[in-house]
Coordinates of C-alpha atoms and ligand atoms in Angstrom, one line a residue:
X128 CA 47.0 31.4 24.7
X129 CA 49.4 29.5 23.0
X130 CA 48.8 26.3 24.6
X131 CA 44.8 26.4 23.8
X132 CA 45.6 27.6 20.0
X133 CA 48.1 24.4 20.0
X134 CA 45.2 22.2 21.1
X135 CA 42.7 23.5 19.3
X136 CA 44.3 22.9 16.2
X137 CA 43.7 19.5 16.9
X138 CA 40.0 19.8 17.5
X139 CA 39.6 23.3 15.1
X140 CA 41.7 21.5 12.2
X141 CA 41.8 17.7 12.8
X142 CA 42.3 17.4 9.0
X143 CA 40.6 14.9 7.4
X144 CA 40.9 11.8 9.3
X145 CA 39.1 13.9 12.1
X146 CA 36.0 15.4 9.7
X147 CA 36.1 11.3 9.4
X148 CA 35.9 10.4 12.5
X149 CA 33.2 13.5 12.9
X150 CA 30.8 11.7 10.0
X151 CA 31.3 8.8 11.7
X152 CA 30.1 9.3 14.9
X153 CA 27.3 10.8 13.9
X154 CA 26.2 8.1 12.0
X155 CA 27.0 5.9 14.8
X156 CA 24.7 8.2 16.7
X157 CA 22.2 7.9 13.9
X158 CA 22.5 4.2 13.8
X159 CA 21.8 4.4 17.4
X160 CA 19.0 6.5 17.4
X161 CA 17.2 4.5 14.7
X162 CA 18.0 1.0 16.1
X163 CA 17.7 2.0 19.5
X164 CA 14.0 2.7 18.4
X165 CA 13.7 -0.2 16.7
X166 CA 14.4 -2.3 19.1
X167 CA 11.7 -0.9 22.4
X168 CA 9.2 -0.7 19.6
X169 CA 9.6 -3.8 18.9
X170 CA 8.8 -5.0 22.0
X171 CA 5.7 -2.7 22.3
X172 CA 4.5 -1.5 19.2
X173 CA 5.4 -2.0 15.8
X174 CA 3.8 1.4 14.7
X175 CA 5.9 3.2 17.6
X176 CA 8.8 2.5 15.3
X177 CA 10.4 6.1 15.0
X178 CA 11.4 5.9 11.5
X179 CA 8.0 4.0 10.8
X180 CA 6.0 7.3 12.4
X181 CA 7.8 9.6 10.6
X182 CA 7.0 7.5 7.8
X183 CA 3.8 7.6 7.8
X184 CA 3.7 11.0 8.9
X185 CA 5.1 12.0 6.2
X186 CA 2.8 10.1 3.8
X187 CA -0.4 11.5 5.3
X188 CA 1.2 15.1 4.9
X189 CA 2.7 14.1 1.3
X190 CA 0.1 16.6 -1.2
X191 CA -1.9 14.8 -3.6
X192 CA -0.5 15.2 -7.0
X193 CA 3.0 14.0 -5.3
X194 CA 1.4 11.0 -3.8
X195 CA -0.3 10.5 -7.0
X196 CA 3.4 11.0 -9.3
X197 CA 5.0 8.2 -6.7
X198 CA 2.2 5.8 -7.7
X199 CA 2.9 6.4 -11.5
X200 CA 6.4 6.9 -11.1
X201 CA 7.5 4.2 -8.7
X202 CA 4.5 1.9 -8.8
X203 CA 4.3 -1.1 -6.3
X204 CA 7.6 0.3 -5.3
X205 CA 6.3 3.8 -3.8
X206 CA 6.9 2.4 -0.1
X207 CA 10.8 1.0 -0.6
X208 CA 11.7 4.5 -2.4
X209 CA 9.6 6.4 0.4
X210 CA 11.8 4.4 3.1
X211 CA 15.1 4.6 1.4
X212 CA 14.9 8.3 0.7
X213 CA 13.8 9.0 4.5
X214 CA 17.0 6.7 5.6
X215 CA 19.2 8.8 2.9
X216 CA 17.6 12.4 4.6
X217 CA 18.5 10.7 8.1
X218 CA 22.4 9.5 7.0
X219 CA 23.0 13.5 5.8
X220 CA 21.1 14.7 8.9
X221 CA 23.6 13.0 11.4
X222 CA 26.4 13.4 9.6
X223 CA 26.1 17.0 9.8
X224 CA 25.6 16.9 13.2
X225 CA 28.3 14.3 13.9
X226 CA 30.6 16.9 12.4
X227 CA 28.8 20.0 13.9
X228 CA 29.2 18.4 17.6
X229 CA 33.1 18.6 17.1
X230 CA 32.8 22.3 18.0
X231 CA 29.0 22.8 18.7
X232 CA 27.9 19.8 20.6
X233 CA 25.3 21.9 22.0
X234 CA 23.8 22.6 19.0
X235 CA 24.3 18.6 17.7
X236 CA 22.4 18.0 20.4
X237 CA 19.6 20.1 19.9
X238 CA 19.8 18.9 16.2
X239 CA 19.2 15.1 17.9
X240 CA 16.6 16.3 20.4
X241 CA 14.5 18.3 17.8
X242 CA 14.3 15.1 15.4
X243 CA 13.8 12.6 18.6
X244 CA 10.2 15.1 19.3
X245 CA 9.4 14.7 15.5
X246 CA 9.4 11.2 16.2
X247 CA 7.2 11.2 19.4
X248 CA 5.0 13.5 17.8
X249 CA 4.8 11.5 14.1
X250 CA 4.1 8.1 16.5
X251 CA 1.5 9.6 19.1
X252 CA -0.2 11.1 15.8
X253 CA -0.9 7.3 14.4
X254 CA -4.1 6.0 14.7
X255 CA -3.0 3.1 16.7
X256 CA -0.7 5.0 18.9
X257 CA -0.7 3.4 22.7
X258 CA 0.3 5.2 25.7
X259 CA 3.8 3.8 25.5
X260 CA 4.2 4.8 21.8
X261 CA 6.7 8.1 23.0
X262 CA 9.2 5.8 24.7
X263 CA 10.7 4.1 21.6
X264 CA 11.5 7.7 20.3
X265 CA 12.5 8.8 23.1
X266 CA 14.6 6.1 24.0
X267 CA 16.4 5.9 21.0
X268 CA 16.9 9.5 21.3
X269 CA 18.9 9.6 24.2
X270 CA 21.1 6.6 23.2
X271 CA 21.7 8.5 20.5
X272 CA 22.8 11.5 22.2
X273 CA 24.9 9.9 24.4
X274 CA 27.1 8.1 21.3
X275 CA 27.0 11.9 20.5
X276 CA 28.5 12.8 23.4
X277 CA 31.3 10.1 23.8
X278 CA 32.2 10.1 20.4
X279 CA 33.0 14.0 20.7
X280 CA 34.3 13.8 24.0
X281 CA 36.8 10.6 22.8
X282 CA 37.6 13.0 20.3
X283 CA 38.4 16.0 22.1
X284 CA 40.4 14.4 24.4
X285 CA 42.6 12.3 22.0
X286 CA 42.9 15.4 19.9
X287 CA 43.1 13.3 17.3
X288 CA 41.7 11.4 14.3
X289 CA 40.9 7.8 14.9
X290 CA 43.9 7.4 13.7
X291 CA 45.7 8.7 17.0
X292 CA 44.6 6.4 19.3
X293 CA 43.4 2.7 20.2
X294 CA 40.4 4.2 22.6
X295 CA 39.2 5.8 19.7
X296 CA 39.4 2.4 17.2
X297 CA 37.7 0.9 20.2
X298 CA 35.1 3.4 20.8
X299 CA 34.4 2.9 16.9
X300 CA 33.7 -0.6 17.1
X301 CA 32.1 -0.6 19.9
X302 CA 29.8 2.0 19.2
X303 CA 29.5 0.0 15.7
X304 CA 28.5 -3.3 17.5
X305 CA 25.7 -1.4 19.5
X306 CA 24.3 -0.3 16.1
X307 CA 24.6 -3.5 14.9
X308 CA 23.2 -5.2 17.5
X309 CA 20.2 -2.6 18.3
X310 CA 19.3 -2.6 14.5
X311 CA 19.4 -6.6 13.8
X312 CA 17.9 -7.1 17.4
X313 CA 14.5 -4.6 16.1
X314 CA 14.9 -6.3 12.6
X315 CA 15.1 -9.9 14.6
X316 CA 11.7 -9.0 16.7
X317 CA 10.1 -7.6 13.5
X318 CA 10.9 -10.8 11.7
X319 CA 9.2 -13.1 14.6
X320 CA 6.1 -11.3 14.7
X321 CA 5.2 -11.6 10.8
X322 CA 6.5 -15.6 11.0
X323 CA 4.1 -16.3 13.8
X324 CA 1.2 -14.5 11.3
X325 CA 2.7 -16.5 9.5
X326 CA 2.3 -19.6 10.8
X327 CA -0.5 -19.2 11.9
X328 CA -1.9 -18.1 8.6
X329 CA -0.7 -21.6 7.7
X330 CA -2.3 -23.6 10.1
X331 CA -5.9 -22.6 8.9
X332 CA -7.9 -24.8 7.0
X333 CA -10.7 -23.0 5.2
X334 CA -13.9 -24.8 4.6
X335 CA -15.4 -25.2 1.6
X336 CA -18.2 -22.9 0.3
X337 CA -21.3 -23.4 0.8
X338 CA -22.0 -21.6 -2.5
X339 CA -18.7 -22.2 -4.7
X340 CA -17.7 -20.5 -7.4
X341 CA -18.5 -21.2 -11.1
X342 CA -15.3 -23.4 -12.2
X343 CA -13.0 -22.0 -15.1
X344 CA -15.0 -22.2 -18.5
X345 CA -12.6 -23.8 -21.0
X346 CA -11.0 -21.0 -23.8
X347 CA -9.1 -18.8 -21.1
X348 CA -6.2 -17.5 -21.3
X349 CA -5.9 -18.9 -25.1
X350 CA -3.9 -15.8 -26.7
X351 CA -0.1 -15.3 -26.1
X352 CA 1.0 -12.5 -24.2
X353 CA -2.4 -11.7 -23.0
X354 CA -3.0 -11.4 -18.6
X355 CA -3.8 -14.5 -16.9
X356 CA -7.7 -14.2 -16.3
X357 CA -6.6 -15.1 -12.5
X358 CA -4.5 -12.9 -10.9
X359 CA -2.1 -15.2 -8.2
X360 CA -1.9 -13.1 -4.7
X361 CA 2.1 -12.5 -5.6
X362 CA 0.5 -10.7 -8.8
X363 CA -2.0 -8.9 -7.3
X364 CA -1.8 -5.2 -7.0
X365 CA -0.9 -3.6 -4.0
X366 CA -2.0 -0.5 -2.9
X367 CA -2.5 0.9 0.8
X368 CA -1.1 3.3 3.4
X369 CA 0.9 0.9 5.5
X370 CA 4.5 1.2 5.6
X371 CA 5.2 -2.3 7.5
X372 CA 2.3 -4.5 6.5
X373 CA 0.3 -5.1 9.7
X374 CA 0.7 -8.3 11.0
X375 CA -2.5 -9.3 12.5
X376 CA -2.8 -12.0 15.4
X377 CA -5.5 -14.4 14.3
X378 CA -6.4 -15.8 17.7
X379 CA -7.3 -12.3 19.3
X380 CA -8.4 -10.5 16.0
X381 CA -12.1 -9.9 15.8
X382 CA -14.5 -7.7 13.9
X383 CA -17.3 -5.4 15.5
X384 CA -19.8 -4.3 14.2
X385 CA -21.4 -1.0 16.2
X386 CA -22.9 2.5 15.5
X387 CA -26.4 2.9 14.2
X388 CA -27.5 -0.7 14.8
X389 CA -30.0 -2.4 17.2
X390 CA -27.4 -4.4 18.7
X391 CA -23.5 -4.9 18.4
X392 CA -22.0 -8.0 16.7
X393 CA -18.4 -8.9 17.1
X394 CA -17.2 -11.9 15.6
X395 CA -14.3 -14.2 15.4
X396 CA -12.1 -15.2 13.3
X397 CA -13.4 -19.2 14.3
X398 CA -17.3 -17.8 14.3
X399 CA -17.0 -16.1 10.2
X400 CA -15.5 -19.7 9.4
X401 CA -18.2 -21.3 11.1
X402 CA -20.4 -19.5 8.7
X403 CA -22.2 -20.9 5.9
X404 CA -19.5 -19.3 3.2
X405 CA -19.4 -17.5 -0.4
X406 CA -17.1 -18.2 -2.6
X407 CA -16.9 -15.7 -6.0
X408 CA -15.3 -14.4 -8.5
X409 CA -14.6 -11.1 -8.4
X410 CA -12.0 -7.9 -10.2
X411 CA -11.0 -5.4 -8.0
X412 CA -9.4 -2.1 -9.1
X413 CA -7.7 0.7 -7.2
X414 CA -9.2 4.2 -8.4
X415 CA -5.1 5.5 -9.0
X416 CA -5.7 3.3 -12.2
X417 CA -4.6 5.3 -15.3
X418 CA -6.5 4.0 -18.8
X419 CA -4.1 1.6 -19.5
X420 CA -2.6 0.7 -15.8
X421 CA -2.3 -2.4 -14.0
X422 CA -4.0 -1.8 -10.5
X423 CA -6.5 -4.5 -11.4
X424 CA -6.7 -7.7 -10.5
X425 CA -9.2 -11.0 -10.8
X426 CA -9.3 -13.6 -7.8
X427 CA -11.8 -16.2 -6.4
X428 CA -13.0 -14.9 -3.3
X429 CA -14.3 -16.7 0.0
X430 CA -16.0 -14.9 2.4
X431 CA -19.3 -14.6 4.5
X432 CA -21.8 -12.3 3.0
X433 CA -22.5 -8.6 4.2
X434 CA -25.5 -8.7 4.6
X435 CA -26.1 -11.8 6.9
X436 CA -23.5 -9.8 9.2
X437 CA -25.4 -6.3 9.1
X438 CA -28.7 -8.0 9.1
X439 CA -28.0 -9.5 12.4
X440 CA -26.7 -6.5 13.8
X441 CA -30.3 -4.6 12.6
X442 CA -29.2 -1.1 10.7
X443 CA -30.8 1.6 11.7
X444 CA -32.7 3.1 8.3
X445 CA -31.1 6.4 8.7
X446 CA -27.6 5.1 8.1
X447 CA -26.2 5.8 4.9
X448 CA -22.6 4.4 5.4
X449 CA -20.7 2.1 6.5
X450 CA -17.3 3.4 7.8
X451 CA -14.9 0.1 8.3
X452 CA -11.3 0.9 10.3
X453 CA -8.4 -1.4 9.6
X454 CA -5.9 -3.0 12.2
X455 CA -3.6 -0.2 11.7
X456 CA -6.5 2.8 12.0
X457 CA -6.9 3.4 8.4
X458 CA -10.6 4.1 7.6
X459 CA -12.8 3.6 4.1
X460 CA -16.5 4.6 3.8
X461 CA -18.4 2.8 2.2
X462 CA -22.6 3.7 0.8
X463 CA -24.5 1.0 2.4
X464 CA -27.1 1.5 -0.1
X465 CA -23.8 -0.2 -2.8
X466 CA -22.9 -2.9 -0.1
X467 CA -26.7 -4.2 0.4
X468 CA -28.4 -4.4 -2.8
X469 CA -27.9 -8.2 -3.6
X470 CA -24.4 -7.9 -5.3
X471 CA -22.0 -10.1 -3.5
X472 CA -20.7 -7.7 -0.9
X473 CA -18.3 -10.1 1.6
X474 CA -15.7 -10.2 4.3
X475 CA -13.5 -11.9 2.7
X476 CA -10.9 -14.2 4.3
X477 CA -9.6 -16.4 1.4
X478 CA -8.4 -15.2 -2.1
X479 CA -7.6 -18.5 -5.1
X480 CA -8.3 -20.8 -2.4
X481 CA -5.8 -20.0 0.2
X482 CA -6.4 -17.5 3.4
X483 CA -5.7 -13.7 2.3
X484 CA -1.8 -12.9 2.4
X485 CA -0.9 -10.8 4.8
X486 CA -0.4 -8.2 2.1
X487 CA -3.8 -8.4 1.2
X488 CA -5.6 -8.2 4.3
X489 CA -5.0 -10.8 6.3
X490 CA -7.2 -12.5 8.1
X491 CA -10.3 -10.4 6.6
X492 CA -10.7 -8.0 4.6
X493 CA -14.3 -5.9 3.0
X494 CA -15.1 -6.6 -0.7
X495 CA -17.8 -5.0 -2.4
X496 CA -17.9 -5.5 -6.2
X497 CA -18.2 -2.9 -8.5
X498 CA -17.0 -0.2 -6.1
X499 CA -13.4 1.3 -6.1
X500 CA -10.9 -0.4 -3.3
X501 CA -11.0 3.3 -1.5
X502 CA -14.5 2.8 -0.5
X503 CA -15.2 -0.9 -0.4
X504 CA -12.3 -3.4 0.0
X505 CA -10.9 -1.9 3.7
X506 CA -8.0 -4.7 4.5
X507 CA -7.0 -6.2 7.7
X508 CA -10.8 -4.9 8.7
X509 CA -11.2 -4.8 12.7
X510 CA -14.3 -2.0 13.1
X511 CA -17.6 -1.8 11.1
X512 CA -19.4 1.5 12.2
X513 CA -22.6 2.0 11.0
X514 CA -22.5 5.8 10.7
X515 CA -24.2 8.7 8.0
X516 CA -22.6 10.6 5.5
X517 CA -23.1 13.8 7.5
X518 CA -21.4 12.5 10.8
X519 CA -18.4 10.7 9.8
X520 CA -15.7 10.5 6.7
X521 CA -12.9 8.5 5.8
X522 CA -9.5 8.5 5.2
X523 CA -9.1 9.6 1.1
X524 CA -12.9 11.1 0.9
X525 CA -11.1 13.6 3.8
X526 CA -8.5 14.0 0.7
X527 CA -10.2 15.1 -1.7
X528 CA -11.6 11.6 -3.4
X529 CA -15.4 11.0 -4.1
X530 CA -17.6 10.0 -1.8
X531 CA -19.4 8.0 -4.5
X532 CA -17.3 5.7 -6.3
X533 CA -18.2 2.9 -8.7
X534 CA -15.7 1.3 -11.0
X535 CA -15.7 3.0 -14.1
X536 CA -16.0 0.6 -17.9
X537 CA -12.6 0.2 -19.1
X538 CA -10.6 -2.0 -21.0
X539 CA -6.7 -2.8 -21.5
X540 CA -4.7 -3.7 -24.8
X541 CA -2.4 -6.3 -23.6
X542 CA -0.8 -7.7 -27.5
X543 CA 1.1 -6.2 -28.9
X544 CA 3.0 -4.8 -26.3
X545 CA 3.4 -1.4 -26.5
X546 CA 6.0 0.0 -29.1
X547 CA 6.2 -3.8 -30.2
X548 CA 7.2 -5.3 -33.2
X549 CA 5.0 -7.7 -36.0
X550 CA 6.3 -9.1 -39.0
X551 CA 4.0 -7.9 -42.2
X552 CA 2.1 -10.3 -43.8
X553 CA 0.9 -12.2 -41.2
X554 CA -2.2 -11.9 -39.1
X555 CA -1.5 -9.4 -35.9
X556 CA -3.0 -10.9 -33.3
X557 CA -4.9 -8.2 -30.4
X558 CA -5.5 -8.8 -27.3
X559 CA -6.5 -7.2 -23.9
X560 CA -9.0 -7.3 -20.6
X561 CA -12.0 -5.0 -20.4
X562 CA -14.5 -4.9 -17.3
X563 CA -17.4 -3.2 -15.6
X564 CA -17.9 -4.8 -12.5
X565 CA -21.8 -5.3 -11.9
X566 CA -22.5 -4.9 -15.5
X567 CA -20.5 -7.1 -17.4
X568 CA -19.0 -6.4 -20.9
X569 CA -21.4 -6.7 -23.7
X570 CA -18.4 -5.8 -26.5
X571 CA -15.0 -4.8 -27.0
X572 CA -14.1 -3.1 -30.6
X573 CA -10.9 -2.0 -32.1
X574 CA -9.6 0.5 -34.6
X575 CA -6.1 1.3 -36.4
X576 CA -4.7 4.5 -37.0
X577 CA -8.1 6.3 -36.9
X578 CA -10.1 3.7 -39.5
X579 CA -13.2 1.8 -38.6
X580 CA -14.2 0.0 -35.2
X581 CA -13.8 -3.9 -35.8
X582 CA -16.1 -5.8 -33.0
X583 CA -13.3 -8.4 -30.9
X584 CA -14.0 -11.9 -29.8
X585 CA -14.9 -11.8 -26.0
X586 CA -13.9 -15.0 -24.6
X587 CA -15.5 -16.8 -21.9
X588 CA -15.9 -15.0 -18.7
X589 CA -17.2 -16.2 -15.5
X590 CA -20.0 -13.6 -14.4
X591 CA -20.8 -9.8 -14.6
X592 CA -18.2 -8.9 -11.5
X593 CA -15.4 -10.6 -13.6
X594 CA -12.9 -9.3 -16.0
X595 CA -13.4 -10.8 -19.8
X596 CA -10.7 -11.5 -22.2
X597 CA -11.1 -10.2 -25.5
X598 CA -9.0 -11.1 -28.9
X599 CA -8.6 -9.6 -32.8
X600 CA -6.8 -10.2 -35.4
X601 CA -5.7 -7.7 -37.9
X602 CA -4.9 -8.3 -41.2
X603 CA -3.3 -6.6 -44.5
X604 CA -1.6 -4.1 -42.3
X605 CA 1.3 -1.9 -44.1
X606 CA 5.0 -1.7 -42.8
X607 CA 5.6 1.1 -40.6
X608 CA 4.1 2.8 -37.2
X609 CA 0.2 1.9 -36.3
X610 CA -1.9 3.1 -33.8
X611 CA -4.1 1.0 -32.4
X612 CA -7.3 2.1 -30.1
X613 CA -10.5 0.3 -28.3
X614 CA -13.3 0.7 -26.4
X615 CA -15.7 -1.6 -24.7
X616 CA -19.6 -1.7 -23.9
X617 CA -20.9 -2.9 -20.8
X618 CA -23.7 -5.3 -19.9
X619 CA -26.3 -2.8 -20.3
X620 CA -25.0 -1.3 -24.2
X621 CA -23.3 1.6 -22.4
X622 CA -20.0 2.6 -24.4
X623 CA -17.4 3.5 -22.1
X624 CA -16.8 7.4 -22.6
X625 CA -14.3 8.6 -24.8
X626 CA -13.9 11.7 -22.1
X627 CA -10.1 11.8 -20.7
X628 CA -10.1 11.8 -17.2
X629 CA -8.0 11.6 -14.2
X630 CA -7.9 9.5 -11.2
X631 CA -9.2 12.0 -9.4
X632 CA -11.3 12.4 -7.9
X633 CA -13.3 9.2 -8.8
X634 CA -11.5 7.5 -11.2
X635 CA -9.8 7.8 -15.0
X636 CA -11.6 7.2 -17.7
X637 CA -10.7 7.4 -21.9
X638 CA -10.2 4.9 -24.6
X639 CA -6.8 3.1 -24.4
X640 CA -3.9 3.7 -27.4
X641 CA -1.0 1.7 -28.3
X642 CA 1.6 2.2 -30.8
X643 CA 3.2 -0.7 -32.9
X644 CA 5.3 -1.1 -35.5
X645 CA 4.8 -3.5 -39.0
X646 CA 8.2 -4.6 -39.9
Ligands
MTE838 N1 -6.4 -1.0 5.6 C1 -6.3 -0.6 4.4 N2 -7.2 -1.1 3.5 C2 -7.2 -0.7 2.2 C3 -6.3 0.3 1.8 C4 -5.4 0.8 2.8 O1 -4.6 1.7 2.5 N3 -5.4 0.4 4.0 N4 -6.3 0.7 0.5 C5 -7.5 0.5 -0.3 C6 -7.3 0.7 -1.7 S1 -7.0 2.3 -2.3 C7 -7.3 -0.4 -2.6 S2 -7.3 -0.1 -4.3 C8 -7.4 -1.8 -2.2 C9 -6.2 -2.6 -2.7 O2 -6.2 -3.9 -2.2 P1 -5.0 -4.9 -2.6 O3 -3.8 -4.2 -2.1 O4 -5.3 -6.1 -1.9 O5 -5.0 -5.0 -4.1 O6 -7.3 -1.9 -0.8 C10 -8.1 -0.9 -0.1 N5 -8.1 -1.2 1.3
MO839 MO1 -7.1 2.2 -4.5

């Protein structure tokens, strides 16, 4: 008795080098788990990732109004706090357990075992699962379990903290290499893959448009302050599902087209540049825009037209939708009576010029102006299945997001910037974007603190499926806190509606404020 109390108060009580040593194995068990994973999914693939799964497991499960609160909250960013929040959940989770397993390895290891089958399951539930996708998980799991095991065992039989004994300092450090080396070995696989997209990307010359674009009409992007009437590809807004941006090999990608057709097409990525090509302007904008937001965006687009693709493939007149599936299994449906009636409706593989980035879709991706990107602009596009409404769905219509979808009028105050500050006396210049994609704007008006609507300048604009510039200046304005509102007509002498809506479920809609200050 005595003996086992004297050695147990070495294991029971190890003080707190050995609580150290605990948290420390477990997140060498952690570390191993993870980059374990990382590594075999590198080799197979990428979306077999277990922290990537559970990922993007999560996000399908997240509810709506929290997905909709990271958007707002964290913007762009949504993905990076997602990730490093899911890391944080995963360094608490194995510490715990790497201090459990001291006396209750059993239990540590169930702990292990029960999050290595939340991995296999969150992978084989992806859209682009293969029938390796559990071994990664799994993998990782057991190499986990096993730093587990030595790491308790080292521990048990030292009786000591690290502190006690060189096996332990070398178990440390050699459990901390593996980690090391698993995790940069996954990170080193995942880099190569997106440099040979890449490099590839770089390689490809597109050709010039059979149909170009109007060029820039002079008296752009005249006003200080106000948004570049191009948006660069860096700029542009990103919004999608994917948690590691699919990296898409060129030379093997290739779109079908299928469903209710009279025959299948599947092209190329050589046969849609072979193509006589469109090139146009054209602003999209992500439904999750508030009044006032910044998930809009204006590029020059090059792409072959919809219709030449869908007219060769022969739809059958009973389809009503066209339900395109990206690389990575995510789906958008979109009403082919929108995508065919002579707006410029693409698949688009260059954006200002340049082939798509590979955040935005590269090598193709669906545009269809005038539409929402939820149903129309599906990136890194694979599949186009010629379905009905009644038959198939997509990915945020099956959450609760219209069916129908077309961008709503709305316009932006750029100048001032919001809570800004103008000198008195001199002319306060206003300034801002307003679209409605297949209308055009006819007008843009403005009105402080409640007084009359004063008509804006519209500068030059390129066409109907293009953002316009607008500018004011306001004169004789008092010192102290101003209000400023506005409101824009479209092509056809709609006014957009004063009604205060949401995002969902097919977009917000309101007139804009801003407050500024006269000093
Ligand atoms: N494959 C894929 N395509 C997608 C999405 C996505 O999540 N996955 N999101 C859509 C949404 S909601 C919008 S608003 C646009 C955004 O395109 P961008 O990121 O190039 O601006 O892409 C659309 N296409
Ligand atoms: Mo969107």
């Amino acid at each position: 008795m005595h003996r086992r109390s004297t050695k147990d108060s070495a294991t029971d009580r190890p003080g707190v080098a050995g609580h150290l040593w605990g948290a420390l194995c477990g997140v060498l068990s952690g570390g191993l788990t993870l980059g374990v994973g990382s590594l075999v999914a590198s080799f197979l693939v990428r979306s077999s990732d277990p922290v990537l799964g559970v990922g993007q497991e999560f996000i399908a499960r997240t509810p709506e109004w929290l997905k909709e609160w990271a958007i707002r909250q964290f913007g762009q960013s949504d993905k990076a706090v997602l990730l490093g929040s899911l890391y944080g959940t995963l360094v608490v989770f194995f510490v715990v357990l790497g201090l459990l397993a001291r006396r209750h390895l059993r239990v540590a290891l169930a702990g292990v075992t029960v999050l290595g089958v939340a991995a296999v399951g969150a992978t084989l539930n992806r859209p682009d699962a293969t029938a390796l996708s559990w071994l990664p998980s799994t993998i990782g799991t057991v190499a986990g379990a096993l730093a587990l095991v030595l790491g308790t065992r080292a521990l048990r039989r030292r009786g000591r903290g690290p502190a006690g004994g060189a096996l332990s300092r070398r178990s440390v450090v050699l459990g901390g290499v593996a980690v090391v080396a698993a995790g940069s070995a996954g990170a080193g696989a995942a880099v190569t893959s997106s440099r040979s997209v890449a490099q590839a990307r770089s390689k490809i010359v597109l050709p010039k448009p059979a149909s170009p674009a109007p060029a820039l009409p002079p008296g752009i992007d005249t006003v200080e302050g106000i948004t570049p009437y191009v948006t660069s590809a860096k700029d542009f807004y990103r919004v999608d599902t994917a948690l590691s941006v699919p990296q898409v090999d060129v030379s093997s990608w290739s779109l079908r087209i299928h469903g209710m057709v009279d025959r299948e097409v599947s092209v190329t990525f050589e046969d849609l540049l072979a193509e006589d090509l469109v090139e146009r302007w054209t602003t999209m904008t992500c439904v999750s825009n508030e009044v006032g937001g910044n998930l809009v965006g204006n590029a020059r687009w090059l792409g072959v037209p919809l219709t030449l693709l869908l007219d060769r493939a022969g739809l059958d007149r009973d389809a009503d939708m066209l339900l395109s599936r990206s690389s990575d299994g995510f789906t958008i449906s979109t009403p082919v009576a929108d995508a065919t009636d002579g707006r410029d409706s693409m698949i688009a593989v260059g954006m200002n010029g340049e082939p798509l980035t590979d955040v935005h879709g590269f090598p193709a991706r669906m545009l269809v102006p005038g539409l929402y990107g939820y149903v129309s602009a599906c990136k890194w596009i694979t599949e186009i299945e010629v379905t009905r409404f009644d038959r198939a769905s997509a990915y945020w219509t099956d959450r609760g997001w219209a069916r129908e979808a077309p961008i709503k009028t709305a316009v932006r105050i750029d100048v001032p910037a919001s809570f800004g500050q103008v000198r008195s006396g001199a002319t306060v210049p206003v300034a801002g974007v307003a679209w409605a994609q297949t209308r055009g704007i006819s007008g843009v008006e403005v009105s402080v603190d409640s007084g009359p609507w004063r008509a804006a300048e519209l500068l030059p604009s390129v066409g109907k499926n293009s953002w316009v510039q607008w500018t004011v200046g306001l004169d004789g304005l008092e010192p102290g806190n101003h209000t400023l509102r506005a409101r824009a007509t479209d092509g056809t002498g709609q006014l957009q509606t004063e009604a205060v809506a949401k995002p969902i479920p097919d977009g917000s809609s309101g007139w804009p404020s801003k407050l500024f200050t006269v000093v």
